[in-house]
Structures are given as structure tokens and as C-alpha cells.
XYZ file of C-alpha atoms in Angstrom:
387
model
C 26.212 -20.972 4.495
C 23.555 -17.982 3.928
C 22.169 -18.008 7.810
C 26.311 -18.383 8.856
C 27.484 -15.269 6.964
C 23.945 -12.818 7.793
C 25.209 -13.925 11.472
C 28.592 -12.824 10.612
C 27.790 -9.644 9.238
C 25.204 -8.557 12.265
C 28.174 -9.375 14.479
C 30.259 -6.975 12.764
C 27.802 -4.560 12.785
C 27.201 -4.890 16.458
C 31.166 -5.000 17.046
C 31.771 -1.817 14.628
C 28.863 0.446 15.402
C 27.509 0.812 19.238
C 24.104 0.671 20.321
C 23.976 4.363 20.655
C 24.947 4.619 16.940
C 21.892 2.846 15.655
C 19.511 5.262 15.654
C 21.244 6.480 12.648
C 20.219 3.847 10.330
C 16.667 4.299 10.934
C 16.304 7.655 9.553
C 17.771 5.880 5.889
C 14.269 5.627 4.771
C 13.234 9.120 5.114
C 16.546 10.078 3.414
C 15.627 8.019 0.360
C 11.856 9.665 0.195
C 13.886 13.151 0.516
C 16.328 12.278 -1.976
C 13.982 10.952 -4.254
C 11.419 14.224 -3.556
C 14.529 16.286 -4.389
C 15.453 14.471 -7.771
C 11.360 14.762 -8.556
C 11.862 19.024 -8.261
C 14.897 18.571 -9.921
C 13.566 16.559 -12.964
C 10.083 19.384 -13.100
C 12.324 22.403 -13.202
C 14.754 20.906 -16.361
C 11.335 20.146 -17.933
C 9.892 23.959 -17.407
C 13.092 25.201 -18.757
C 13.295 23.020 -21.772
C 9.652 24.745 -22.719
C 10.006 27.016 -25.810
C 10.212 30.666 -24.880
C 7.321 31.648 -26.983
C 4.802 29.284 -24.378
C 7.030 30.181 -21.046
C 6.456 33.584 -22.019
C 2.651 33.244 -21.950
C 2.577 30.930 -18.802
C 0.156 32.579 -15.758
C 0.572 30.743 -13.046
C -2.745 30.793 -12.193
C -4.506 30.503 -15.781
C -6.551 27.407 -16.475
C -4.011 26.570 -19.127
C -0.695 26.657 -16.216
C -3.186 24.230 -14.273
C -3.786 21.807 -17.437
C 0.109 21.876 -17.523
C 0.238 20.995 -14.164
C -1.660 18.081 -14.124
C 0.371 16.297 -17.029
C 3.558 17.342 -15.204
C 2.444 15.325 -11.775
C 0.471 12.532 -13.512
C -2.283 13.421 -15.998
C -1.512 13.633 -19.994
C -3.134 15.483 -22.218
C -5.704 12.721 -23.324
C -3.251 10.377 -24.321
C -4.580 7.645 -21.476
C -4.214 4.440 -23.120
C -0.113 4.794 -24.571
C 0.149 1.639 -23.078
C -2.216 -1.379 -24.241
C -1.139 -4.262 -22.110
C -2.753 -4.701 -18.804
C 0.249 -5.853 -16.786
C 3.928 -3.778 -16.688
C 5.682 -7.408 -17.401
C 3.343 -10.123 -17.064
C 6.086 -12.849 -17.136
C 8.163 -11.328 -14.507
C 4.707 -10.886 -12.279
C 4.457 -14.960 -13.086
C 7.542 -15.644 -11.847
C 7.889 -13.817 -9.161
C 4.092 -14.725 -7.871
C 5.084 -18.526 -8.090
C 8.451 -18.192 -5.852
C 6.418 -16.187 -3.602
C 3.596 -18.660 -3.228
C 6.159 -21.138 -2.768
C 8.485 -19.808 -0.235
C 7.072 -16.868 1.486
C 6.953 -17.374 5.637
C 5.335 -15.063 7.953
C 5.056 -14.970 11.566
C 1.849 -13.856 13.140
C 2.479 -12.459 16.748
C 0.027 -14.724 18.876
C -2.638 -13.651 21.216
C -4.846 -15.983 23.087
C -9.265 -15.713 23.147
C -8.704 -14.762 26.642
C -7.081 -11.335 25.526
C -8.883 -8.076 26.773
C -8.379 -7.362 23.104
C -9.317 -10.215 21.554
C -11.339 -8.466 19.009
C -8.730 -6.238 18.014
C -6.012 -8.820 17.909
C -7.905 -12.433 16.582
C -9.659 -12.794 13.172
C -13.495 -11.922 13.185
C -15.380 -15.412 13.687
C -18.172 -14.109 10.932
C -17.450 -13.157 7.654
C -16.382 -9.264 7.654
C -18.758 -6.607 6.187
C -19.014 -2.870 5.517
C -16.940 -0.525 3.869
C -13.337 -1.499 6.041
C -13.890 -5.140 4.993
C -10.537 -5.517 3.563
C -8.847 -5.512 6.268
C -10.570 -7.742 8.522
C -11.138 -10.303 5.186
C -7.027 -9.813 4.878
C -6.211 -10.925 8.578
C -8.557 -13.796 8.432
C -7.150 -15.003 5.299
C -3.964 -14.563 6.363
C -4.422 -16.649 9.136
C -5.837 -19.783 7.461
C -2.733 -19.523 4.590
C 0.346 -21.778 3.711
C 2.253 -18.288 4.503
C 1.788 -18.858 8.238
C 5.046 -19.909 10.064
C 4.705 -21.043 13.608
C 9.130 -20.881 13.692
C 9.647 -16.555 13.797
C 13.448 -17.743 12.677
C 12.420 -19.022 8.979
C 10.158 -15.890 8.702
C 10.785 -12.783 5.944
C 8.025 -10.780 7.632
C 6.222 -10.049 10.598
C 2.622 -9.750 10.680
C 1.225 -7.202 13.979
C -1.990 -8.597 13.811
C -3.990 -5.064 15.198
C -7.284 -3.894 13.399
C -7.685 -0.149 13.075
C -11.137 -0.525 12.447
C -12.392 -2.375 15.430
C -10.174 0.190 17.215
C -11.964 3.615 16.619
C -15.303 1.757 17.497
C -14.326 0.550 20.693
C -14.560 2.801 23.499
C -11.001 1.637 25.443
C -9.066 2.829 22.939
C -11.357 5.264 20.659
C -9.905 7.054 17.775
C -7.250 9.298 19.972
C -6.188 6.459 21.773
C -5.463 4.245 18.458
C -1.648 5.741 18.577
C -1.178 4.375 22.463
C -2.748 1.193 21.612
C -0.162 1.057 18.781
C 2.951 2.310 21.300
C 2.078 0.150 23.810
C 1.561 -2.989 21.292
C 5.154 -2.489 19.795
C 6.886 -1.900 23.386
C 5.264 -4.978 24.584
C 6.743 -7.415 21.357
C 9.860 -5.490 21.468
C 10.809 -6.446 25.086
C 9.370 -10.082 24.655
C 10.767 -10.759 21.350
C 13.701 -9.911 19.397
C 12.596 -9.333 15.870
C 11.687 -6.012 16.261
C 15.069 -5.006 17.920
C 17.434 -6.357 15.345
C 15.496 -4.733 12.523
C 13.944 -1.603 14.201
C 10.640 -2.930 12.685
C 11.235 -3.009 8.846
C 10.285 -6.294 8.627
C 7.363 -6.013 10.130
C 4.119 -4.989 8.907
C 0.426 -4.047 9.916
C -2.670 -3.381 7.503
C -5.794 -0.857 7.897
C -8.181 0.431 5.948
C -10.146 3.375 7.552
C -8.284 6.280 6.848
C -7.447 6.652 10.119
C -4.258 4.208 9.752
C -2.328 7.016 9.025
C -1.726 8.319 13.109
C -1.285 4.581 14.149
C 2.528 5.145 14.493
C 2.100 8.959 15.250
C 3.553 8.663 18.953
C 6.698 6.724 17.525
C 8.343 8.462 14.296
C 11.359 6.807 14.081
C 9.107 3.497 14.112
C 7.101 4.988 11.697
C 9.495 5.209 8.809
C 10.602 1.671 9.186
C 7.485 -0.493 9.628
C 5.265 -1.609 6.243
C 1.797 -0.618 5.989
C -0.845 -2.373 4.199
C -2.860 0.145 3.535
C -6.437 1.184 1.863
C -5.890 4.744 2.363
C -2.166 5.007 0.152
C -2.187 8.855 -0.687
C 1.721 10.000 -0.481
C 0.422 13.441 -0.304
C 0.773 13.074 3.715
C 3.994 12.151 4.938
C 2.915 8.965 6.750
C 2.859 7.059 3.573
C 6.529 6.097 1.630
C 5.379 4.327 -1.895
C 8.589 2.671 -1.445
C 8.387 1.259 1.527
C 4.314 0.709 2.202
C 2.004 -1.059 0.365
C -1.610 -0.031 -1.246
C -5.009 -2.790 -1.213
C -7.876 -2.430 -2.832
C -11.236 -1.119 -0.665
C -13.970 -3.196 -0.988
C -17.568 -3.724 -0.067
C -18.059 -7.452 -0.575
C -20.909 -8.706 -2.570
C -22.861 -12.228 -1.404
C -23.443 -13.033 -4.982
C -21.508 -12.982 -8.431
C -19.906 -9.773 -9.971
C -22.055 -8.671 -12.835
C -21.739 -9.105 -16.818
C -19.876 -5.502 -17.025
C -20.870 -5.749 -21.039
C -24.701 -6.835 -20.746
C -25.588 -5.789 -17.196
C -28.005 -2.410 -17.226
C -26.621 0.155 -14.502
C -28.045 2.971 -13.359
C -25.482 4.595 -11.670
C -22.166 5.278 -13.364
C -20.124 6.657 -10.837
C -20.381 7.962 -6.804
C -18.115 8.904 -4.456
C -17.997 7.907 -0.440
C -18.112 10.175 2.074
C -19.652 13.701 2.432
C -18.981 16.953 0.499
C -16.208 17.829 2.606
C -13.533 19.138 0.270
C -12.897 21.422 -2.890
C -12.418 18.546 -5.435
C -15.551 16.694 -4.641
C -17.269 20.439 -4.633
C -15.816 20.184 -8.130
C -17.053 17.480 -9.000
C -20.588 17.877 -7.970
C -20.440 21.255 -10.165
C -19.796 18.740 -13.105
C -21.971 16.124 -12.455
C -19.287 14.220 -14.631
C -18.873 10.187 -13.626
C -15.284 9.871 -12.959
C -12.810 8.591 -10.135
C -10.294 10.917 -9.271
C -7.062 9.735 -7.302
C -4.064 11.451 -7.827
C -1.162 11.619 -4.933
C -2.702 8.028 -4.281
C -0.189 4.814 -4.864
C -3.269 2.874 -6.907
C -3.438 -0.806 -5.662
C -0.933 -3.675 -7.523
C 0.325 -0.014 -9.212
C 4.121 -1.629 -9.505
C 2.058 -4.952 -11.354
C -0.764 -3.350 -13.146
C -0.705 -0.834 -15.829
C -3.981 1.273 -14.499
C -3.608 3.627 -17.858
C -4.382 0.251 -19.602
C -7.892 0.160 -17.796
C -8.918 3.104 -16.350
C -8.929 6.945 -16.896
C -6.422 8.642 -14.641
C -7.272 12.343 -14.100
C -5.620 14.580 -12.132
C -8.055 16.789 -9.948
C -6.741 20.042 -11.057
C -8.198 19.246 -14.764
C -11.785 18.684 -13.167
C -13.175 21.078 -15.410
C -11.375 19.659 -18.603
C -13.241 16.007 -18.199
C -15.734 16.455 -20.287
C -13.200 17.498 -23.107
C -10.566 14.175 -22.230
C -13.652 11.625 -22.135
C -14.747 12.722 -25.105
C -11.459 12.045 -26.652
C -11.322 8.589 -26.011
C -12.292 6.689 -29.552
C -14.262 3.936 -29.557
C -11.344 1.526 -29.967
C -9.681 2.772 -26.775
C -13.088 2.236 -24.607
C -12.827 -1.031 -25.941
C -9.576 -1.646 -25.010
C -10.297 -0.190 -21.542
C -12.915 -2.192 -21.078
C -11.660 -5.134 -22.107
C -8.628 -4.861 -20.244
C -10.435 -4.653 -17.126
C -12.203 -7.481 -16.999
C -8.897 -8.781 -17.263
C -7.428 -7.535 -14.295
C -11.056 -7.701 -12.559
C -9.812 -10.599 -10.541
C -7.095 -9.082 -8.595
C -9.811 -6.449 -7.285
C -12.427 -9.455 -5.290
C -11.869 -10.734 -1.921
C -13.115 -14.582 -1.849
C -13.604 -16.796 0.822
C -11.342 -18.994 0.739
C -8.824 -16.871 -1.367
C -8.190 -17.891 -4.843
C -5.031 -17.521 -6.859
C -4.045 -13.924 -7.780
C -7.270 -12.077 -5.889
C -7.052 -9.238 -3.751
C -5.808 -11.495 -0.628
C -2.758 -13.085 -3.071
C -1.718 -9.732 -4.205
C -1.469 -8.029 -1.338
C 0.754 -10.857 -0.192
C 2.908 -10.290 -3.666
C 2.728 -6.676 -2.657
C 4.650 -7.470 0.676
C 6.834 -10.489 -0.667
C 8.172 -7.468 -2.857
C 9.086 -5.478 0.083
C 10.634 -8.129 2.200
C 14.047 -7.775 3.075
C 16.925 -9.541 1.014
C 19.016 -10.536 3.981
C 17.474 -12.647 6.702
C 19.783 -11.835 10.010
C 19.454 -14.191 12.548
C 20.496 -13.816 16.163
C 23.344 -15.213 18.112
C 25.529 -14.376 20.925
C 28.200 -11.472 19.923
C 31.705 -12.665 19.354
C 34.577 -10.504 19.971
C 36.708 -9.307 16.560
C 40.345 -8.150 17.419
């Protein structure tokens, strides 16, 4: 009865509203991020004007104090980090919902033979992935030994373009400026050989990267762009190629040969770094401090909608850089305790294992995109004519 009336309904879609007409429909995503980026402003302005005259009064907009404001009104509190105690949002609902997902979750991996020019963008790495873009290679090759596999496209909620970015901007056919040709030509190619891509316009349909370069894969195809779900390392909503709503955030990971360490009894000697160079003004900042903190603000934090990351982590926003020393040393005892306890709780969601194990990195990710699959499954048939 369910695959009868999704038929149905595409039929009257396709009998109401022309092909021409479509195009519409794709720009409903962007709506929602504007309408949701308008209700944001909307929401800060009734909370400046609710402040008592006597601070408005005093506000400079560019005094340290306007900036400490600031930062709690886009994501940072005034030391109050750990209002929350429990590691997970709803833990029973995340059970639930994890076991009907393991269960019934079908994807279809678009298939490329070993003969493929691009075999090594398009197959799973035959060694086990290394470096800093791990993730997304260990992802893919999970992915394609998994139960989630579906070798029927018709009994599948998502569709997996099986592209690395990372082996990509290394190879010198495609290079980092070519990366958003590769990607045009990729979807073209499915699109005229298959139909999934058609009937939805790509929002069930998904790719994954983890150099930061992800972000201009879709670049020569906007429309595309706000329909398709990325997996992605690099999940700052500062630039407009990421929709929290729509895309999906995985941890970045170097992977480690042997056993994480005893966080409580291990000796480190290094509390905190950051990749990359000194090549912007917050991690100028933070080299002026010399203070061992992780800043990430406008980033959608991996599991985010799962996890509670105030449970287990310090979230600072970067315009209170030079109030850190001040909110660490407001966190008691008791509440490093509780941070610390709470994540080695949620420690296992963070690893990558060979062969994935129940609720790590691989399995969440998964959860991430079984949450953003879409309700109705349409399935193609030939049109019928309604009079």
C-alpha cells in the first residue's frame, strides 16, 4: 500500500506541475536556512531590547565587555558550561532510533568497475587509510563491507556517490580546481544513466569529504548544491555551502595502530595543539595566550543533534579568547570531574575501528544520515493521465 500511494502522489505531481515548474522546489532548502537565519536576527534583537536600560546604555560596540556579550548571544555562556550533566540529549530515543536504523537502513552505492580511469577516486583504498583525511577513506571502505549495502537502488533511502575529495586534490587529472568538474561531470553522468537523481534532484543522495576543500565540490552546480547531503569533516555554517539541517558533521581523525590511552593515569605532555599554520586572527590569538583550548564556534560539532558537547567539553566562542583564562578557572573541581568523566563516556563514538563496532564513528555517521533520509520513498512508474 505505501510504494502504491508514493507512486500515486509523484504522478500527481508530474500531472499538476510541469517539468519546467520544478526548478522551484529545489530552492525550498535555501528558503528554510533563510527563514530560519531570519527568525535567528529576529530572536537576538528581542533579546538586546529586553536588556535593562541602565546596561544598554553603557553598551560600546566595540568594548571587550559588547564582545563577552556577544559570544554568549551566538553560543558561549558566561562560564556556566556544564548546565547540562548528561552526556546524551535523550539517550533512549538515540537507542531506539540507532536499533531501527541498524535494522532497516538500505543504501545504494553507485558502482564503478577496477578498470575505471578513476578507480582510486571511486573504489575503497585496498590498505588501511592513514593521515590526517583518514575519515573519509576509513568511512567509504566501511561502508562498503556493511549490512547497509543494497545491490536493488528501488529498496534504497539513500544514495551513496562514492567520490573521495582527498585522493582528488592529489591527483594531477583533476587537481584542486578541477575537483568541481570532476563533481559536474560525475552527477551528469548518473543522472542520464539512472533515475534517482532526477526524481529527487539529489536530496537523497549523499557524498562525504574531509579536507576542507569539500566545500567547492558542488560549486559549478548550485541548485545541486542545496539539495545533496554532505558528510562532512569540515561542518562550519559560517560559509554558505554548509546547511546544519540538511548536511551532516564526522569526526577528523588520525588513527592510532594501538589502544587509546588511560585519559586518568596516562602522563601527557602536550595539552592542546592546533593543525595547520598561523594563518588567521584567532589562532594569532591564541598563540598570544598560550592557553590549551579548542575553539569551534560556527562549526556543527560531530553527533551535535545526539551528544550534549557542554556535558564534555568546554565550548568557547573565539571572540572571548582573551577571557579563557578567567572561564577555565571557573570550572570547580566537581565539574572537571564530570567533564571528564563524561567523556570517556562518549569516547567511543569518536574511534574509527576496523571492522566497525557498534556506535563508533563509522555507526554514527550512518545514524547521522538515517536521520536525514527522506520520509517518503517515491518510486518510478509510467505517468497516468488524471482527467
Amino acid at each position: 500500500m505505501g510504494k502504491k500511494s508514493s507512486s500515486l502522489v509523484y504522478q500527481i505531481f508530474q500531472h499538476r506541475f510541469p517539468a519546467t515548474s520544478k526548478g522551484f522546489y529545489n530552492f525550498l532548502p535555501i528558503s528554510l536556512a533563510l527563514a530560519t537565519l531570519l527568525i535567528v536576527i529576529y530572536i537576538s534583537t528581542l533579546y538586546l531590547q529586553a536588556l535593562p536600560s541602565s546596561i544598554s546604555s553603557r553598551i560600546d560596540p566595540l568594548s571587550g565587555a559588547n564582545q563577552w556579550l556577544v559570544g554568549n548571544l551566538f553560543g558561549s555562556t558566561n562560564g556556566n558550561y556544564t548546565n547540562n550533566k548528561e552526556a546524551y540529549h535523550d539517550g533512549d530515543i538515540f537507542l531506539q532510533d540507532y536499533i531501527e536504523m541498524n535494522k532497516s537502513l538500505k543504501i545504494y552505492v553507485y558502482p564503478h568497475s577496477k578498470d575505471d580511469p578513476f578507480a582510486n577516486v571511486l573504489l575503497p583504498p585496498e590498505s588501511d587509510p592513514k593521515g590526517n583525511f583518514a575519515s573519509e577513506l576509513m568511512f567509504k571502505k566501511a561502508l562498503m563491507q556493511s549490512h547497509f549495502v543494497t545491490q536493488d537502488p528501488d529498496e534504497a533511502d539513500l544514495f551513496y556517490m562514492p567520490f573521495s575529495i582527498s585522493p582528488m586534490r592529489t591527483d594531477p587529472r583533476i587537481d584542486v580546481r578541477g575537483i568541481p568538474v570532476f563533481v559536474k561531470d560525475y552527477v551528469s553522468n548518473i543522472s542520464q544513466k539512472y533515475s534517482y537523481w532526477n526524481r529527487t534532484g539529489g536530496a537523497d543522495h549523499f557524498y562525504v569529504a574531509c579536507h576542507s576543500i569539500g566545500k567547492i565540490a558542488f560549486d559549478k552546480m548550485f541548485v545541486q548544491r542545496l539539495n545533496v547531503i554532505q558528510l562532512v569533516c569540515s561542518s562550519t555554517y559560517f560559509q554558505s555551502s554548509y546547511l546544519p539541517h540538511k548536511d551532516a558533521s564526522m569526526p577528523q581523525v588520525w588513527p592510532r595502530k594501538d589502544d587509546p590511552p588511560n585519559l586518568i593515569t596516562s602522563p601527557r605532555k602536550r595539552l592542546a595543539f592546533f593543525a595547520g599554520a598561523v594563518n588567521s586572527p584567532v589562532r594569532i590569538a591564541l598563540l598570544k595566550v598560550c592557553i590549551p583550548i579548542i575553539l569551534a564556534n560556527h562549526y556543527d560539532l560531530p553527533f551535535t543533534d545526539v551528544l550534549n558537547w557542554k556535558s564534555f567539553s568546554v565550548v568557547v566562542h573565539h571572540i572571548d579568547i582573551a577571557m579563557m583564562k578567567k572561564i577555565l578557572q571557573g570550572i570547580s573541581n566537581e565539574e572537571y570531574s564530570m567533564l571528564q568523566s563524561n567523556a570517556l563516556r562518549v569516547r567511543k563514538h569518536f574511534q574509527w575501528n576496523v571492522p566497525p563496532i557498534d556506535f563508533d564513528a563509522f555507526y554514527m555517521s550512518v545514524y547521522e544520515l538515517w536521520k536525514r533520509r527522506s520520509v517518503v520513498r517515491v518510486k518510478l512508474t509510467p505517468l497516468v493521465e488524471f482527467t
